[in-house]
Amino acid sequence: MQLSKFISIILHPIFMPLLALYLTLKSTPSIAFAISQYLNYIYSIVICCTILLPLLTIFFLIQKGKVSSLEMSDYKERSLPLFRTFIWMSLGFYMLNSVLFYAPILKAELIGAILIILFAAIISKFWKISLHLIGIGGVVGVFIGLQIIQGGVFYLLLIFILLAGVLGVARIEQKAHNHTQVYVGFLLGAGIELVTLLVY
């Protein structure tokens, strides 16, 4: 397997909401303590609504012939699964809303992730934006916001900026995207999460 393909798989956007949640909790013990009795529930809902149900939706659409493959290399195929992912994530947010009252930062993160999916779905009707860079850009935006709000995550911020650069190069090397699609995807993901955290 090519290195660029391996990087694209391990840094797939479908894993980014869960990764952001996990690292936020690890880097902010006060939040983890405040919702400690709900952690298993939160992780279960996030895994179900951001990974399992979206994947099942894509497999269903492949069976129906509306999507050609998991990679969805034709950007025109992406809007429908992205809109359905938006619905699944909105459902997850509804199920977690009362629990996340005790962790407004996590609530803001999830709202940001839902908005990112919505923007990606709309843009993908007209243009092939990089979903990979939107995803990892969202994680970078989370850590910029956390660094501004409470500090202590600067090392994570640097790591994910570096990973975003590596991922961008990998996507371009695979000829999956051009430079503009990569840059716009990263800035959109980072910007939405950052604004959501700071405003909320």
PDB file of C-alpha atoms in Angstrom:
ATOM      1  CA  MET A   1       0.000   0.000   0.000  1.00  0.00           C
ATOM      2  CA  GLN A   2       1.252   3.463  -0.874  1.00  0.00           C
ATOM      3  CA  LEU A   3       2.200   5.649   2.081  1.00  0.00           C
ATOM      4  CA  SER A   4      -0.168   8.396   0.900  1.00  0.00           C
ATOM      5  CA  LYS A   5      -3.050   5.906   0.775  1.00  0.00           C
ATOM      6  CA  PHE A   6      -2.230   4.641   4.285  1.00  0.00           C
ATOM      7  CA  ILE A   7      -2.170   8.218   5.633  1.00  0.00           C
ATOM      8  CA  SER A   8      -5.544   8.923   4.007  1.00  0.00           C
ATOM      9  CA  ILE A   9      -7.042   5.854   5.680  1.00  0.00           C
ATOM     10  CA  ILE A  10      -5.761   6.415   9.227  1.00  0.00           C
ATOM     11  CA  LEU A  11      -6.652  10.136   9.075  1.00  0.00           C
ATOM     12  CA  HIS A  12     -10.036   9.570   7.461  1.00  0.00           C
ATOM     13  CA  PRO A  13     -12.565  12.322   8.278  1.00  0.00           C
ATOM     14  CA  ILE A  14     -15.078   9.816   9.653  1.00  0.00           C
ATOM     15  CA  PHE A  15     -12.820   9.291  12.693  1.00  0.00           C
ATOM     16  CA  MET A  16     -12.188  12.973  13.459  1.00  0.00           C
ATOM     17  CA  PRO A  17     -15.204  13.770  15.711  1.00  0.00           C
ATOM     18  CA  LEU A  18     -14.405  10.776  17.927  1.00  0.00           C
ATOM     19  CA  LEU A  19     -10.704  11.652  17.974  1.00  0.00           C
ATOM     20  CA  ALA A  20     -11.431  15.278  18.897  1.00  0.00           C
ATOM     21  CA  LEU A  21     -13.760  14.133  21.698  1.00  0.00           C
ATOM     22  CA  TYR A  22     -11.218  11.667  23.098  1.00  0.00           C
ATOM     23  CA  LEU A  23      -8.303  14.121  23.045  1.00  0.00           C
ATOM     24  CA  THR A  24     -10.394  16.938  24.512  1.00  0.00           C
ATOM     25  CA  LEU A  25     -11.366  14.738  27.447  1.00  0.00           C
ATOM     26  CA  LYS A  26      -7.773  13.551  27.925  1.00  0.00           C
ATOM     27  CA  SER A  27      -6.416  17.110  27.885  1.00  0.00           C
ATOM     28  CA  THR A  28      -9.130  18.582  30.137  1.00  0.00           C
ATOM     29  CA  PRO A  29      -9.604  16.281  33.164  1.00  0.00           C
ATOM     30  CA  SER A  30     -12.097  18.703  34.735  1.00  0.00           C
ATOM     31  CA  ILE A  31     -14.534  18.102  31.887  1.00  0.00           C
ATOM     32  CA  ALA A  32     -13.978  14.347  31.982  1.00  0.00           C
ATOM     33  CA  PHE A  33     -14.656  14.364  35.745  1.00  0.00           C
ATOM     34  CA  ALA A  34     -17.831  16.450  35.371  1.00  0.00           C
ATOM     35  CA  ILE A  35     -19.362  13.914  32.975  1.00  0.00           C
ATOM     36  CA  SER A  36     -17.565  10.778  34.203  1.00  0.00           C
ATOM     37  CA  GLN A  37     -20.792   8.852  34.821  1.00  0.00           C
ATOM     38  CA  TYR A  38     -21.933   9.529  31.244  1.00  0.00           C
ATOM     39  CA  LEU A  39     -18.685   8.796  29.374  1.00  0.00           C
ATOM     40  CA  ASN A  40     -19.672   5.363  28.072  1.00  0.00           C
ATOM     41  CA  TYR A  41     -23.000   6.726  26.888  1.00  0.00           C
ATOM     42  CA  ILE A  42     -21.343   9.692  25.154  1.00  0.00           C
ATOM     43  CA  TYR A  43     -18.753   7.546  23.406  1.00  0.00           C
ATOM     44  CA  SER A  44     -21.422   5.047  22.319  1.00  0.00           C
ATOM     45  CA  ILE A  45     -23.615   7.734  20.764  1.00  0.00           C
ATOM     46  CA  VAL A  46     -20.686   9.465  19.048  1.00  0.00           C
ATOM     47  CA  ILE A  47     -19.347   6.186  17.594  1.00  0.00           C
ATOM     48  CA  CYS A  48     -22.808   5.177  16.443  1.00  0.00           C
ATOM     49  CA  CYS A  49     -23.844   8.516  14.896  1.00  0.00           C
ATOM     50  CA  THR A  50     -20.520   9.628  13.397  1.00  0.00           C
ATOM     51  CA  ILE A  51     -19.021   6.297  12.276  1.00  0.00           C
ATOM     52  CA  LEU A  52     -21.350   3.274  12.245  1.00  0.00           C
ATOM     53  CA  LEU A  53     -24.566   4.799  10.887  1.00  0.00           C
ATOM     54  CA  PRO A  54     -22.780   6.920   8.233  1.00  0.00           C
ATOM     55  CA  LEU A  55     -20.852   3.843   7.057  1.00  0.00           C
ATOM     56  CA  LEU A  56     -24.022   1.759   6.901  1.00  0.00           C
ATOM     57  CA  THR A  57     -25.665   4.580   4.948  1.00  0.00           C
ATOM     58  CA  ILE A  58     -22.833   4.608   2.401  1.00  0.00           C
ATOM     59  CA  PHE A  59     -22.966   0.806   1.999  1.00  0.00           C
ATOM     60  CA  PHE A  60     -26.732   1.048   1.498  1.00  0.00           C
ATOM     61  CA  LEU A  61     -26.282   3.761  -1.142  1.00  0.00           C
ATOM     62  CA  ILE A  62     -23.617   1.655  -2.883  1.00  0.00           C
ATOM     63  CA  GLN A  63     -26.080  -1.239  -3.009  1.00  0.00           C
ATOM     64  CA  LYS A  64     -28.700   1.093  -4.491  1.00  0.00           C
ATOM     65  CA  GLY A  65     -26.217   2.347  -7.096  1.00  0.00           C
ATOM     66  CA  LYS A  66     -26.349   5.949  -5.886  1.00  0.00           C
ATOM     67  CA  VAL A  67     -22.700   5.882  -4.747  1.00  0.00           C
ATOM     68  CA  SER A  68     -19.957   4.057  -6.643  1.00  0.00           C
ATOM     69  CA  SER A  69     -17.549   3.336  -3.764  1.00  0.00           C
ATOM     70  CA  LEU A  70     -16.541   4.237  -0.220  1.00  0.00           C
ATOM     71  CA  GLU A  71     -14.070   6.782  -1.597  1.00  0.00           C
ATOM     72  CA  MET A  72     -16.806   8.694  -3.475  1.00  0.00           C
ATOM     73  CA  SER A  73     -14.211  10.091  -5.885  1.00  0.00           C
ATOM     74  CA  ASP A  74     -16.969  11.805  -7.876  1.00  0.00           C
ATOM     75  CA  TYR A  75     -17.869  14.817  -5.754  1.00  0.00           C
ATOM     76  CA  LYS A  76     -21.457  14.767  -7.053  1.00  0.00           C
ATOM     77  CA  GLU A  77     -21.988  11.505  -5.147  1.00  0.00           C
ATOM     78  CA  ARG A  78     -21.034  13.029  -1.835  1.00  0.00           C
ATOM     79  CA  SER A  79     -23.947  15.319  -1.025  1.00  0.00           C
ATOM     80  CA  LEU A  80     -26.526  12.611  -0.315  1.00  0.00           C
ATOM     81  CA  PRO A  81     -24.401  10.583   2.164  1.00  0.00           C
ATOM     82  CA  LEU A  82     -23.175  13.815   3.761  1.00  0.00           C
ATOM     83  CA  PHE A  83     -26.718  15.114   4.243  1.00  0.00           C
ATOM     84  CA  ARG A  84     -27.702  11.783   5.797  1.00  0.00           C
ATOM     85  CA  THR A  85     -24.639  11.943   8.052  1.00  0.00           C
ATOM     86  CA  PHE A  86     -25.795  15.422   9.051  1.00  0.00           C
ATOM     87  CA  ILE A  87     -29.125  13.872  10.090  1.00  0.00           C
ATOM     88  CA  TRP A  88     -27.435  11.085  12.076  1.00  0.00           C
ATOM     89  CA  MET A  89     -25.154  13.557  13.853  1.00  0.00           C
ATOM     90  CA  SER A  90     -28.076  15.868  14.614  1.00  0.00           C
ATOM     91  CA  LEU A  91     -29.885  12.892  16.126  1.00  0.00           C
ATOM     92  CA  GLY A  92     -26.802  12.128  18.223  1.00  0.00           C
ATOM     93  CA  PHE A  93     -26.679  15.722  19.401  1.00  0.00           C
ATOM     94  CA  TYR A  94     -30.337  15.546  20.403  1.00  0.00           C
ATOM     95  CA  MET A  95     -29.651  12.370  22.418  1.00  0.00           C
ATOM     96  CA  LEU A  96     -26.626  13.950  24.123  1.00  0.00           C
ATOM     97  CA  ASN A  97     -28.010  17.453  24.622  1.00  0.00           C
ATOM     98  CA  SER A  98     -29.042  17.067  28.258  1.00  0.00           C
ATOM     99  CA  VAL A  99     -25.787  15.304  29.203  1.00  0.00           C
ATOM    100  CA  LEU A 100     -23.606  17.883  27.474  1.00  0.00           C
ATOM    101  CA  PHE A 101     -25.195  20.602  29.603  1.00  0.00           C
ATOM    102  CA  TYR A 102     -22.357  19.779  32.016  1.00  0.00           C
ATOM    103  CA  ALA A 103     -19.677  20.102  29.310  1.00  0.00           C
ATOM    104  CA  PRO A 104     -20.413  23.126  27.074  1.00  0.00           C
ATOM    105  CA  ILE A 105     -17.054  22.801  25.296  1.00  0.00           C
ATOM    106  CA  LEU A 106     -17.994  19.304  24.111  1.00  0.00           C
ATOM    107  CA  LYS A 107     -21.420  20.586  23.123  1.00  0.00           C
ATOM    108  CA  ALA A 108     -19.800  23.318  21.040  1.00  0.00           C
ATOM    109  CA  GLU A 109     -17.450  20.776  19.433  1.00  0.00           C
ATOM    110  CA  LEU A 110     -20.374  18.629  18.350  1.00  0.00           C
ATOM    111  CA  ILE A 111     -22.312  21.613  17.019  1.00  0.00           C
ATOM    112  CA  GLY A 112     -19.209  22.579  15.050  1.00  0.00           C
ATOM    113  CA  ALA A 113     -18.887  19.059  13.624  1.00  0.00           C
ATOM    114  CA  ILE A 114     -22.547  19.090  12.558  1.00  0.00           C
ATOM    115  CA  LEU A 115     -22.108  22.474  10.860  1.00  0.00           C
ATOM    116  CA  ILE A 116     -18.974  21.210   9.086  1.00  0.00           C
ATOM    117  CA  ILE A 117     -20.911  18.249   7.662  1.00  0.00           C
ATOM    118  CA  LEU A 118     -23.736  20.551   6.551  1.00  0.00           C
ATOM    119  CA  PHE A 119     -21.367  22.962   4.784  1.00  0.00           C
ATOM    120  CA  ALA A 120     -19.499  20.038   3.198  1.00  0.00           C
ATOM    121  CA  ALA A 121     -22.769  18.572   1.918  1.00  0.00           C
ATOM    122  CA  ILE A 122     -23.838  21.888   0.359  1.00  0.00           C
ATOM    123  CA  ILE A 123     -20.440  22.647  -1.180  1.00  0.00           C
ATOM    124  CA  SER A 124     -20.116  19.108  -2.551  1.00  0.00           C
ATOM    125  CA  LYS A 125     -23.149  19.674  -4.754  1.00  0.00           C
ATOM    126  CA  PHE A 126     -21.068  22.142  -6.747  1.00  0.00           C
ATOM    127  CA  TRP A 127     -17.373  21.537  -6.059  1.00  0.00           C
ATOM    128  CA  LYS A 128     -14.952  18.831  -4.905  1.00  0.00           C
ATOM    129  CA  ILE A 129     -13.731  20.148  -1.567  1.00  0.00           C
ATOM    130  CA  SER A 130     -11.349  17.936   0.444  1.00  0.00           C
ATOM    131  CA  LEU A 131     -13.365  16.118   3.108  1.00  0.00           C
ATOM    132  CA  HIS A 132     -10.140  14.796   4.637  1.00  0.00           C
ATOM    133  CA  LEU A 133      -8.836  18.317   5.224  1.00  0.00           C
ATOM    134  CA  ILE A 134     -12.206  19.545   6.457  1.00  0.00           C
ATOM    135  CA  GLY A 135     -12.095  16.767   9.051  1.00  0.00           C
ATOM    136  CA  ILE A 136      -8.583  17.308  10.334  1.00  0.00           C
ATOM    137  CA  GLY A 137      -9.051  21.081  10.016  1.00  0.00           C
ATOM    138  CA  GLY A 138     -11.952  20.737  12.430  1.00  0.00           C
ATOM    139  CA  VAL A 139      -9.673  19.050  14.967  1.00  0.00           C
ATOM    140  CA  VAL A 140      -7.121  21.848  14.558  1.00  0.00           C
ATOM    141  CA  GLY A 141      -9.900  24.387  15.080  1.00  0.00           C
ATOM    142  CA  VAL A 142     -10.915  22.612  18.291  1.00  0.00           C
ATOM    143  CA  PHE A 143      -7.394  22.823  19.675  1.00  0.00           C
ATOM    144  CA  ILE A 144      -6.955  26.467  18.660  1.00  0.00           C
ATOM    145  CA  GLY A 145     -10.187  27.204  20.522  1.00  0.00           C
ATOM    146  CA  LEU A 146      -9.160  25.169  23.574  1.00  0.00           C
ATOM    147  CA  GLN A 147      -5.755  26.855  23.647  1.00  0.00           C
ATOM    148  CA  ILE A 148      -7.416  30.280  23.626  1.00  0.00           C
ATOM    149  CA  ILE A 149     -10.069  29.348  26.203  1.00  0.00           C
ATOM    150  CA  GLN A 150      -8.037  27.384  28.722  1.00  0.00           C
ATOM    151  CA  GLY A 151      -4.544  26.661  27.369  1.00  0.00           C
ATOM    152  CA  GLY A 152      -2.584  23.451  27.865  1.00  0.00           C
ATOM    153  CA  VAL A 153      -3.113  21.912  24.417  1.00  0.00           C
ATOM    154  CA  PHE A 154      -0.422  23.713  22.421  1.00  0.00           C
ATOM    155  CA  TYR A 155       1.491  20.473  21.782  1.00  0.00           C
ATOM    156  CA  LEU A 156      -1.650  18.809  20.399  1.00  0.00           C
ATOM    157  CA  LEU A 157      -2.276  21.834  18.216  1.00  0.00           C
ATOM    158  CA  LEU A 158       1.215  21.623  16.728  1.00  0.00           C
ATOM    159  CA  ILE A 159       0.910  17.862  16.176  1.00  0.00           C
ATOM    160  CA  PHE A 160      -2.361  18.208  14.282  1.00  0.00           C
ATOM    161  CA  ILE A 161      -1.161  21.137  12.198  1.00  0.00           C
ATOM    162  CA  LEU A 162       1.760  18.922  11.170  1.00  0.00           C
ATOM    163  CA  LEU A 163      -0.573  15.973  10.489  1.00  0.00           C
ATOM    164  CA  ALA A 164      -2.833  18.238   8.434  1.00  0.00           C
ATOM    165  CA  GLY A 165       0.151  19.213   6.302  1.00  0.00           C
ATOM    166  CA  VAL A 166       1.134  15.571   5.827  1.00  0.00           C
ATOM    167  CA  LEU A 167      -2.459  14.647   4.951  1.00  0.00           C
ATOM    168  CA  GLY A 168      -2.747  17.516   2.482  1.00  0.00           C
ATOM    169  CA  VAL A 169       0.411  16.387   0.698  1.00  0.00           C
ATOM    170  CA  ALA A 170      -0.905  12.794   0.643  1.00  0.00           C
ATOM    171  CA  ARG A 171      -4.224  13.830  -0.908  1.00  0.00           C
ATOM    172  CA  ILE A 172      -2.470  15.897  -3.564  1.00  0.00           C
ATOM    173  CA  GLU A 173       0.009  13.097  -4.260  1.00  0.00           C
ATOM    174  CA  GLN A 174      -2.894  10.704  -4.781  1.00  0.00           C
ATOM    175  CA  LYS A 175      -4.357  13.225  -7.234  1.00  0.00           C
ATOM    176  CA  ALA A 176      -7.537  13.154  -5.152  1.00  0.00           C
ATOM    177  CA  HIS A 177      -7.485  16.952  -4.835  1.00  0.00           C
ATOM    178  CA  ASN A 178      -5.652  20.038  -5.992  1.00  0.00           C
ATOM    179  CA  HIS A 179      -4.029  22.598  -3.703  1.00  0.00           C
ATOM    180  CA  THR A 180      -7.075  24.887  -3.588  1.00  0.00           C
ATOM    181  CA  GLN A 181      -9.436  22.090  -2.564  1.00  0.00           C
ATOM    182  CA  VAL A 182      -7.043  21.083   0.207  1.00  0.00           C
ATOM    183  CA  TYR A 183      -6.485  24.623   1.537  1.00  0.00           C
ATOM    184  CA  VAL A 184     -10.168  25.571   1.447  1.00  0.00           C
ATOM    185  CA  GLY A 185     -11.149  22.311   3.166  1.00  0.00           C
ATOM    186  CA  PHE A 186      -8.665  22.858   5.983  1.00  0.00           C
ATOM    187  CA  LEU A 187      -9.610  26.517   6.517  1.00  0.00           C
ATOM    188  CA  LEU A 188     -13.328  25.741   6.454  1.00  0.00           C
ATOM    189  CA  GLY A 189     -13.072  22.948   9.024  1.00  0.00           C
ATOM    190  CA  ALA A 190     -10.745  24.889  11.319  1.00  0.00           C
ATOM    191  CA  GLY A 191     -12.740  28.105  10.998  1.00  0.00           C
ATOM    192  CA  ILE A 192     -16.123  26.560  11.779  1.00  0.00           C
ATOM    193  CA  GLU A 193     -14.911  24.722  14.882  1.00  0.00           C
ATOM    194  CA  LEU A 194     -12.939  27.701  16.158  1.00  0.00           C
ATOM    195  CA  VAL A 195     -15.828  30.145  15.740  1.00  0.00           C
ATOM    196  CA  THR A 196     -18.287  27.670  17.296  1.00  0.00           C
ATOM    197  CA  LEU A 197     -16.119  27.155  20.382  1.00  0.00           C
ATOM    198  CA  LEU A 198     -15.407  30.863  20.876  1.00  0.00           C
ATOM    199  CA  VAL A 199     -18.987  32.021  20.263  1.00  0.00           C
ATOM    200  CA  TYR A 200     -20.698  29.242  22.222  1.00  0.00           C
TER     201      TYR A 200
END
